[in-house]
Amino acid sequence: MGHGIERKLNTASKLAGYFLLVLLAAAMGCRPADSTREYRFQGSSMGTTFEVKVVASPFPEQQQEAVREAIQAQLQEVDGKMSTYRDASEISRLNRSRETTPQPLSRETFTVLAEALRISRVTGGAFDITVGPLVNAWGFGPAPDPSSLPTAAEIEQLKLRSGWSKIELNPRDSTVLKHEPALYLDLSAIAKGYAVDRLSEVLAGMSLTRHMVELGGEVRTSGRNAGGNPWRIAIEKPVSGGRAFQRILPLENLALATSGDYRNFRQAEDGHLSHTIDPRTGRPVRHELASVSVVAASCMRADGYATALMVLGEDEGYRLAVEQDLAALFLVRTREGSFRETETPAFRRLFGTKPTGAGPETTGESGS
Ligand code: ADP
Ligand code: MG
């Protein structure tokens, strides 16, 4: 238990860095004409931190308290259902079960599994929530850190027990069937995005349609900021020390998710181990792609695709992103220790090309 908490905190501190920052329009010198203001709510959940900004006028303390409670309740609900770090969660129960008959699922978990399988199909299995046992074997899951890295034979063994096509969903009665009794699902690459979508819906349901929600670096925006402009969301430079911005994106009614190998990683004898597992090899991905950011209407979708593109790498991932018309930004490490940006056509349509002469940021110097 104590260990679990420690690991969670450890992960939290790594994730906390996922570096999207929202710059207050107020700080940029835009002054709203009336008493419209941005209210901020912060805390931690799902092994990471969150920040919610709401534009309101007026916003009585009582309503603020209701928002605070609604945010906590929503996050607890998602975490309580989908966390592999909680023994009592719905997903943990399903993971322990050796049943190969249909099991009932909550609507929420069903929605996430259905989207996960859809992304698996589209990405040829690069995204695969059944890699959980491999994630654990490489020391990135809720299980205690393994004392040694898995052997080739162990990896093959675990690969045999995984595979997204061994999950069968039935939307008619909201059930899941595991074709392999030992199938173990890990929703870490998509559940945060889902939680962000749900928080955004909760706020909209309270008539708060101008807001920004961020959880562990995954973001969703609705309407405009207090200055009347699109929200300004930063994508960080993918460096493990220090914080610097690579890009600032103006977002309005859009979500942004980033997957990277520069915060949550382990150091092994033969180098840096990413927490993203390539389901084809059963091993952490190894390439020069440092991060991928995806912009989409749904944060759950952006989150899942960001992970999938991270698996596929800069060439295959780029091709798939173009084919699927995804708005994605790839940051690739260069030999000189800086970053090269590759934008998909859909990304360029949304944001244009990065202005030239924008100072050091265009060179991608790591700044630390
Ligand atoms: P983060 O959690 O740092 O925001 P991601 O959204 O990319 O980053 O999720 C990474 C997590 O997803 C890993 O820690 C692991 O639990 C899980 N995972 C790793 N590889 C895959 C994969 N190929 N498909 C689905 N989930 C994965
Ligand atoms: Mg993800």
Coordinates of C-alpha atoms and ligand atoms in Angstrom, one line a residue:
M1 CA 0.0 0.0 0.0
G2 CA 2.7 2.5 1.1
H3 CA 4.7 1.5 -1.9
G4 CA 1.8 1.9 -4.2
I5 CA 1.3 5.4 -3.0
E6 CA 4.9 6.2 -3.3
R7 CA 4.9 5.0 -6.9
K8 CA 1.8 7.0 -7.6
L9 CA 3.4 10.2 -6.2
N10 CA 6.5 9.4 -8.2
T11 CA 4.5 9.1 -11.4
A12 CA 2.6 12.2 -10.4
S13 CA 5.7 14.2 -10.2
K14 CA 6.9 13.0 -13.5
L15 CA 3.5 13.6 -15.1
A16 CA 3.1 16.9 -13.5
G17 CA 5.6 18.0 -15.9
Y18 CA 3.8 17.3 -19.0
F19 CA 3.9 20.7 -19.8
L20 CA 1.1 22.3 -21.0
L21 CA 0.7 25.6 -19.5
V22 CA -2.1 28.0 -20.0
L23 CA -1.1 31.6 -20.1
L24 CA -3.7 33.9 -18.7
A25 CA -4.9 36.3 -21.3
A26 CA -4.8 38.8 -18.4
A27 CA -1.1 38.3 -18.1
M28 CA -0.8 39.0 -21.8
G29 CA -2.3 42.4 -21.4
C30 CA -5.8 41.8 -22.7
R31 CA -8.3 43.4 -20.4
P32 CA -11.9 42.2 -20.4
A33 CA -14.4 45.0 -20.6
D34 CA -16.7 43.8 -17.8
S35 CA -16.1 41.9 -14.6
T36 CA -15.5 38.7 -16.5
R37 CA -12.8 36.8 -14.8
E38 CA -10.9 33.5 -14.8
Y39 CA -11.3 31.3 -11.8
R40 CA -8.8 28.5 -11.2
F41 CA -9.3 25.1 -9.6
Q42 CA -6.3 22.9 -8.9
G43 CA -5.6 19.6 -7.3
S44 CA -4.4 16.1 -7.9
S45 CA -6.1 12.9 -9.0
M46 CA -5.3 9.9 -11.2
G47 CA -1.7 9.9 -10.2
T48 CA -1.1 13.4 -11.5
T49 CA -2.2 17.0 -11.1
F50 CA -5.1 18.9 -12.7
E51 CA -5.9 22.5 -13.4
V52 CA -9.3 23.9 -14.4
K53 CA -10.0 27.5 -15.4
V54 CA -13.5 28.8 -15.7
V55 CA -14.5 32.2 -17.1
A56 CA -17.5 33.5 -15.2
S57 CA -19.2 36.7 -14.3
P58 CA -20.4 36.7 -11.6
F59 CA -19.3 33.5 -9.9
P60 CA -20.6 33.4 -6.4
E61 CA -18.6 31.4 -3.8
Q62 CA -21.4 28.9 -3.5
Q63 CA -21.2 28.1 -7.2
Q64 CA -17.5 27.9 -7.0
E65 CA -17.8 25.4 -4.3
A66 CA -20.2 23.3 -6.4
V67 CA -17.7 23.4 -9.2
R68 CA -14.9 22.3 -6.9
E69 CA -17.0 19.3 -5.7
A70 CA -18.2 18.4 -9.2
I71 CA -14.6 18.2 -10.4
Q72 CA -13.5 16.0 -7.6
A73 CA -16.5 13.7 -7.9
Q74 CA -15.9 13.3 -11.7
L75 CA -12.2 12.6 -11.3
Q76 CA -12.9 10.1 -8.5
E77 CA -15.4 8.4 -10.6
V78 CA -13.1 7.8 -13.5
D79 CA -10.2 6.9 -11.3
G80 CA -12.3 4.5 -9.3
K81 CA -13.4 2.7 -12.4
M82 CA -10.3 2.8 -14.6
S83 CA -7.2 2.9 -12.5
T84 CA -4.9 -0.1 -12.5
Y85 CA -3.4 1.4 -9.3
R86 CA -6.6 0.7 -7.4
D87 CA -7.4 -2.9 -6.5
A88 CA -11.1 -2.1 -6.2
S89 CA -11.5 -0.4 -9.6
E90 CA -13.7 -1.9 -12.2
I91 CA -10.7 -2.5 -14.5
S92 CA -8.6 -4.1 -11.7
R93 CA -11.5 -6.5 -11.0
L94 CA -11.7 -7.3 -14.7
N95 CA -8.0 -7.9 -14.8
R96 CA -8.1 -10.3 -11.8
S97 CA -11.0 -12.2 -13.3
R98 CA -10.2 -15.4 -15.2
E99 CA -13.7 -15.5 -16.7
T100 CA -13.9 -15.9 -20.5
T101 CA -17.7 -15.2 -20.5
P102 CA -19.2 -11.7 -21.0
Q103 CA -18.7 -9.4 -18.0
P104 CA -20.9 -6.3 -17.4
L105 CA -19.1 -3.0 -17.7
S106 CA -20.1 0.5 -16.7
R107 CA -21.0 2.8 -19.5
E108 CA -17.9 4.9 -18.8
T109 CA -15.4 2.1 -19.0
F110 CA -17.2 0.6 -22.0
T111 CA -16.8 3.9 -23.8
V112 CA -13.1 4.0 -23.1
L113 CA -12.6 0.4 -24.2
A114 CA -14.5 0.9 -27.4
E115 CA -12.4 4.0 -28.3
A116 CA -9.2 2.1 -27.4
L117 CA -10.1 -0.8 -29.7
R118 CA -11.1 1.6 -32.4
I119 CA -7.7 3.3 -32.2
S120 CA -6.0 -0.1 -32.1
R121 CA -7.7 -1.1 -35.3
V122 CA -6.8 2.2 -37.1
T123 CA -3.2 2.1 -35.9
G124 CA -2.6 -1.6 -36.8
G125 CA -2.2 -2.4 -33.1
A126 CA 0.4 0.3 -32.2
F127 CA -2.1 1.4 -29.6
D128 CA -2.9 -1.6 -27.4
I129 CA -4.3 -1.5 -23.9
T130 CA -3.4 -5.2 -23.4
V131 CA 0.3 -4.3 -23.2
G132 CA -0.3 -3.9 -19.4
P133 CA 1.8 -7.0 -18.4
L134 CA 4.7 -5.7 -20.6
V135 CA 4.3 -2.2 -19.1
N136 CA 4.6 -3.8 -15.7
A137 CA 7.6 -6.1 -16.7
W138 CA 9.5 -3.0 -17.9
G139 CA 8.8 -1.3 -14.5
F140 CA 6.2 1.3 -15.6
G141 CA 3.0 -0.1 -14.1
P142 CA 1.5 -0.4 -10.6
A143 CA 3.6 -3.5 -9.8
P144 CA 6.8 -3.0 -7.9
D145 CA 9.8 -2.2 -10.0
P146 CA 11.2 -5.4 -11.3
S147 CA 14.8 -6.0 -10.1
S148 CA 15.9 -6.9 -13.7
L149 CA 14.7 -6.3 -17.2
P150 CA 12.6 -9.0 -18.8
T151 CA 14.4 -11.6 -20.9
A152 CA 13.5 -12.3 -24.5
A153 CA 11.7 -15.4 -23.5
E154 CA 9.7 -13.6 -20.8
I155 CA 8.8 -10.9 -23.4
E156 CA 7.5 -13.6 -25.8
Q157 CA 5.5 -15.2 -23.1
L158 CA 3.8 -11.9 -22.1
K159 CA 3.2 -11.1 -25.8
L160 CA 1.4 -14.4 -26.2
R161 CA -1.0 -13.4 -23.4
S162 CA -1.8 -10.0 -24.9
G163 CA -3.4 -8.6 -28.0
W164 CA -6.3 -6.2 -28.4
S165 CA -8.2 -8.6 -30.7
K166 CA -8.6 -10.8 -27.6
I167 CA -11.1 -8.3 -26.2
E168 CA -14.7 -8.5 -27.4
L169 CA -17.2 -5.7 -26.6
N170 CA -20.9 -6.0 -26.9
P171 CA -22.6 -2.6 -27.1
R172 CA -26.0 -4.1 -26.8
D173 CA -25.6 -5.2 -23.2
S174 CA -22.4 -3.2 -22.4
T175 CA -20.3 -6.3 -21.7
V176 CA -16.7 -7.3 -22.3
L177 CA -15.4 -10.7 -23.0
K178 CA -11.8 -11.7 -22.6
H179 CA -10.8 -14.4 -25.1
E180 CA -7.6 -15.0 -23.0
P181 CA -8.2 -15.4 -19.2
A182 CA -5.0 -13.7 -18.3
L183 CA -5.7 -10.6 -20.4
Y184 CA -4.8 -7.5 -18.4
L185 CA -5.9 -4.1 -19.5
D186 CA -4.0 -0.8 -18.9
L187 CA -6.0 2.3 -19.7
S188 CA -3.2 4.8 -18.7
A189 CA -2.7 6.0 -22.2
I190 CA -6.3 7.1 -22.7
A191 CA -8.2 7.4 -19.4
K192 CA -6.7 10.8 -18.6
G193 CA -8.0 12.2 -21.9
Y194 CA -11.4 10.7 -21.2
A195 CA -11.5 12.3 -17.7
V196 CA -10.7 15.6 -19.3
D197 CA -13.6 15.3 -21.7
R198 CA -15.9 14.4 -18.8
L199 CA -14.8 17.4 -16.8
S200 CA -15.5 19.6 -19.7
E201 CA -19.0 18.1 -20.0
V202 CA -19.6 18.6 -16.3
L203 CA -18.7 22.3 -16.6
A204 CA -20.8 22.8 -19.7
G205 CA -23.7 21.1 -17.8
M206 CA -23.3 23.8 -15.1
S207 CA -23.6 26.4 -17.9
L208 CA -19.9 27.2 -17.7
T209 CA -19.1 27.0 -21.4
R210 CA -15.9 29.0 -21.3
H211 CA -13.3 26.9 -19.7
M212 CA -9.9 25.1 -19.9
V213 CA -9.3 21.7 -18.3
E214 CA -5.9 20.2 -17.9
L215 CA -5.0 16.8 -16.3
G216 CA -1.5 15.4 -16.5
G217 CA -0.8 17.5 -19.5
E218 CA -3.9 16.6 -21.5
V219 CA -6.0 19.6 -22.2
R220 CA -9.4 20.6 -23.5
T221 CA -10.7 24.0 -24.1
S222 CA -14.2 25.4 -24.5
G223 CA -15.1 28.8 -25.7
R224 CA -12.7 31.7 -25.2
N225 CA -10.6 32.9 -22.3
A226 CA -11.4 36.0 -20.2
G227 CA -9.7 38.2 -22.7
G228 CA -12.1 37.1 -25.4
N229 CA -9.3 35.2 -27.2
P230 CA -8.6 31.5 -27.8
W231 CA -6.9 29.8 -24.9
R232 CA -3.1 29.8 -25.2
I233 CA -1.8 26.3 -24.5
A234 CA 1.9 25.6 -24.5
I235 CA 3.6 22.5 -25.8
E236 CA 6.8 22.1 -23.9
K237 CA 10.2 21.3 -25.3
P238 CA 10.7 17.6 -24.7
V239 CA 13.6 18.0 -22.2
S240 CA 13.8 16.3 -18.8
G241 CA 15.5 19.1 -17.0
G242 CA 14.0 22.5 -16.9
R243 CA 10.9 23.8 -18.6
A244 CA 10.7 25.6 -21.8
F245 CA 8.0 26.1 -24.4
Q246 CA 8.3 24.7 -27.9
R247 CA 5.0 26.1 -29.2
I248 CA 2.0 28.0 -27.9
L249 CA -1.2 27.0 -29.6
P250 CA -4.4 29.1 -29.7
L251 CA -7.2 26.6 -28.9
E252 CA -10.9 27.1 -28.9
N253 CA -13.2 24.1 -28.5
L254 CA -10.3 21.8 -29.1
A255 CA -8.3 19.3 -27.1
L256 CA -4.6 18.7 -27.0
A257 CA -2.7 15.6 -25.8
T258 CA 1.0 14.9 -25.7
S259 CA 2.9 11.7 -25.5
G260 CA 6.6 11.9 -24.8
D261 CA 9.6 9.9 -23.6
Y262 CA 11.3 12.7 -21.7
R263 CA 9.6 12.6 -18.3
N264 CA 8.5 9.1 -17.4
F265 CA 11.4 6.9 -18.3
R266 CA 13.9 4.6 -16.6
Q267 CA 17.6 4.5 -17.0
A268 CA 18.9 1.1 -17.9
E269 CA 22.4 -0.1 -18.7
D270 CA 21.9 0.3 -22.4
G271 CA 20.2 3.6 -22.1
H272 CA 16.9 5.4 -21.7
L273 CA 13.8 3.2 -21.4
S274 CA 10.6 4.8 -22.6
H275 CA 7.3 4.1 -20.9
T276 CA 5.7 3.6 -24.3
I277 CA 5.8 -0.1 -25.3
D278 CA 5.8 -1.1 -28.9
P279 CA 3.3 -4.0 -28.9
R280 CA 5.0 -5.5 -31.9
T281 CA 8.3 -6.1 -30.1
G282 CA 7.1 -6.0 -26.5
R283 CA 9.8 -3.5 -25.8
P284 CA 10.0 0.2 -25.0
V285 CA 10.1 2.2 -28.2
R286 CA 13.5 3.4 -29.3
H287 CA 13.7 6.2 -31.8
E288 CA 14.5 9.8 -32.0
L289 CA 10.9 11.0 -31.7
A290 CA 10.9 12.9 -28.4
S291 CA 7.2 13.8 -28.3
V292 CA 4.0 13.9 -30.3
S293 CA 1.1 16.2 -29.7
V294 CA -2.3 15.7 -31.2
V295 CA -5.1 18.2 -31.4
A296 CA -8.7 16.9 -31.8
A297 CA -12.2 17.7 -30.6
S298 CA -12.1 14.7 -28.2
C299 CA -9.3 14.6 -25.6
M300 CA -9.7 10.9 -25.3
R301 CA -9.0 10.5 -29.0
A302 CA -6.1 12.9 -28.9
D303 CA -4.6 11.0 -25.9
G304 CA -4.9 7.6 -27.5
Y305 CA -3.5 8.8 -30.9
A306 CA -0.6 10.6 -29.3
T307 CA 0.5 7.4 -27.7
A308 CA 0.0 5.4 -30.9
L309 CA 2.0 7.9 -32.9
M310 CA 4.8 7.7 -30.3
V311 CA 4.9 4.0 -30.8
L312 CA 5.0 4.3 -34.6
G313 CA 7.7 6.9 -34.6
E314 CA 8.4 9.9 -36.9
D315 CA 8.1 8.2 -40.3
E316 CA 5.4 5.6 -39.9
G317 CA 3.5 7.7 -37.3
Y318 CA 3.6 10.7 -39.7
R319 CA 2.3 8.7 -42.5
L320 CA -0.6 7.3 -40.4
A321 CA -1.4 10.8 -39.1
V322 CA -1.6 12.2 -42.6
E323 CA -3.7 9.3 -43.8
Q324 CA -6.1 9.7 -40.9
D325 CA -6.0 13.5 -41.2
L326 CA -4.9 14.0 -37.7
A327 CA -3.6 17.4 -36.5
A328 CA -0.2 16.3 -35.1
L329 CA 3.1 17.9 -34.2
F330 CA 6.2 15.6 -34.0
L331 CA 9.3 16.8 -32.1
V332 CA 12.3 14.8 -33.3
R333 CA 15.7 14.9 -31.6
T334 CA 18.5 16.0 -33.9
R335 CA 22.2 15.1 -33.6
E336 CA 23.0 18.6 -32.4
G337 CA 20.7 18.1 -29.4
S338 CA 17.9 20.3 -30.6
F339 CA 14.4 19.5 -32.0
R340 CA 13.0 19.3 -35.5
E341 CA 9.3 20.0 -35.8
T342 CA 7.1 18.1 -38.2
E343 CA 3.6 19.2 -38.6
T344 CA 0.8 17.3 -40.4
P345 CA -1.3 19.1 -43.0
A346 CA -4.2 19.1 -40.6
F347 CA -2.1 20.7 -38.0
R348 CA -1.0 23.4 -40.4
R349 CA -4.6 24.1 -41.4
L350 CA -5.4 24.8 -37.8
F351 CA -2.4 26.8 -36.8
G352 CA -0.6 27.8 -39.9
T353 CA 3.2 27.3 -40.1
K354 CA 5.3 28.5 -37.3
P355 CA 6.3 32.0 -37.9
T356 CA 10.0 32.3 -38.9
G357 CA 12.3 34.6 -37.0
A358 CA 10.5 33.7 -33.8
G359 CA 13.8 33.7 -31.9
P360 CA 15.5 30.8 -30.2
E361 CA 12.3 28.7 -30.2
T362 CA 12.6 27.9 -33.9
T363 CA 16.0 26.4 -33.4
G364 CA 14.6 24.2 -30.7
E365 CA 17.4 24.7 -28.3
S366 CA 16.7 22.7 -25.1
G367 CA 17.5 25.6 -22.8
S368 CA 18.8 23.4 -20.0
Ligands
ADP1 P1 1.3 9.8 -20.2 O1 0.6 8.8 -19.3 O2 2.7 10.0 -19.8 O3 0.5 11.0 -20.5 P2 0.6 8.2 -22.5 O4 -0.7 8.8 -22.7 O5 1.4 8.0 -23.8 O6 1.5 9.1 -21.6 O7 0.5 6.8 -21.8 C1 1.6 6.1 -21.5 C2 1.1 4.8 -20.7 O8 0.3 4.0 -21.5 C3 2.3 3.9 -20.2 O9 2.8 4.3 -19.0 C4 1.6 2.6 -20.2 O10 0.9 2.4 -19.0 C5 0.6 2.6 -21.3 N1 1.1 2.2 -22.6 C6 2.4 2.0 -23.0 N2 2.5 1.6 -24.3 C7 1.2 1.5 -24.7 C8 0.7 1.2 -26.0 N3 1.4 0.8 -27.0 N4 -0.7 1.2 -26.1 C9 -1.5 1.6 -25.1 N5 -1.0 1.9 -23.9 C10 0.3 1.9 -23.7
MG2 MG -1.9 8.8 -24.4

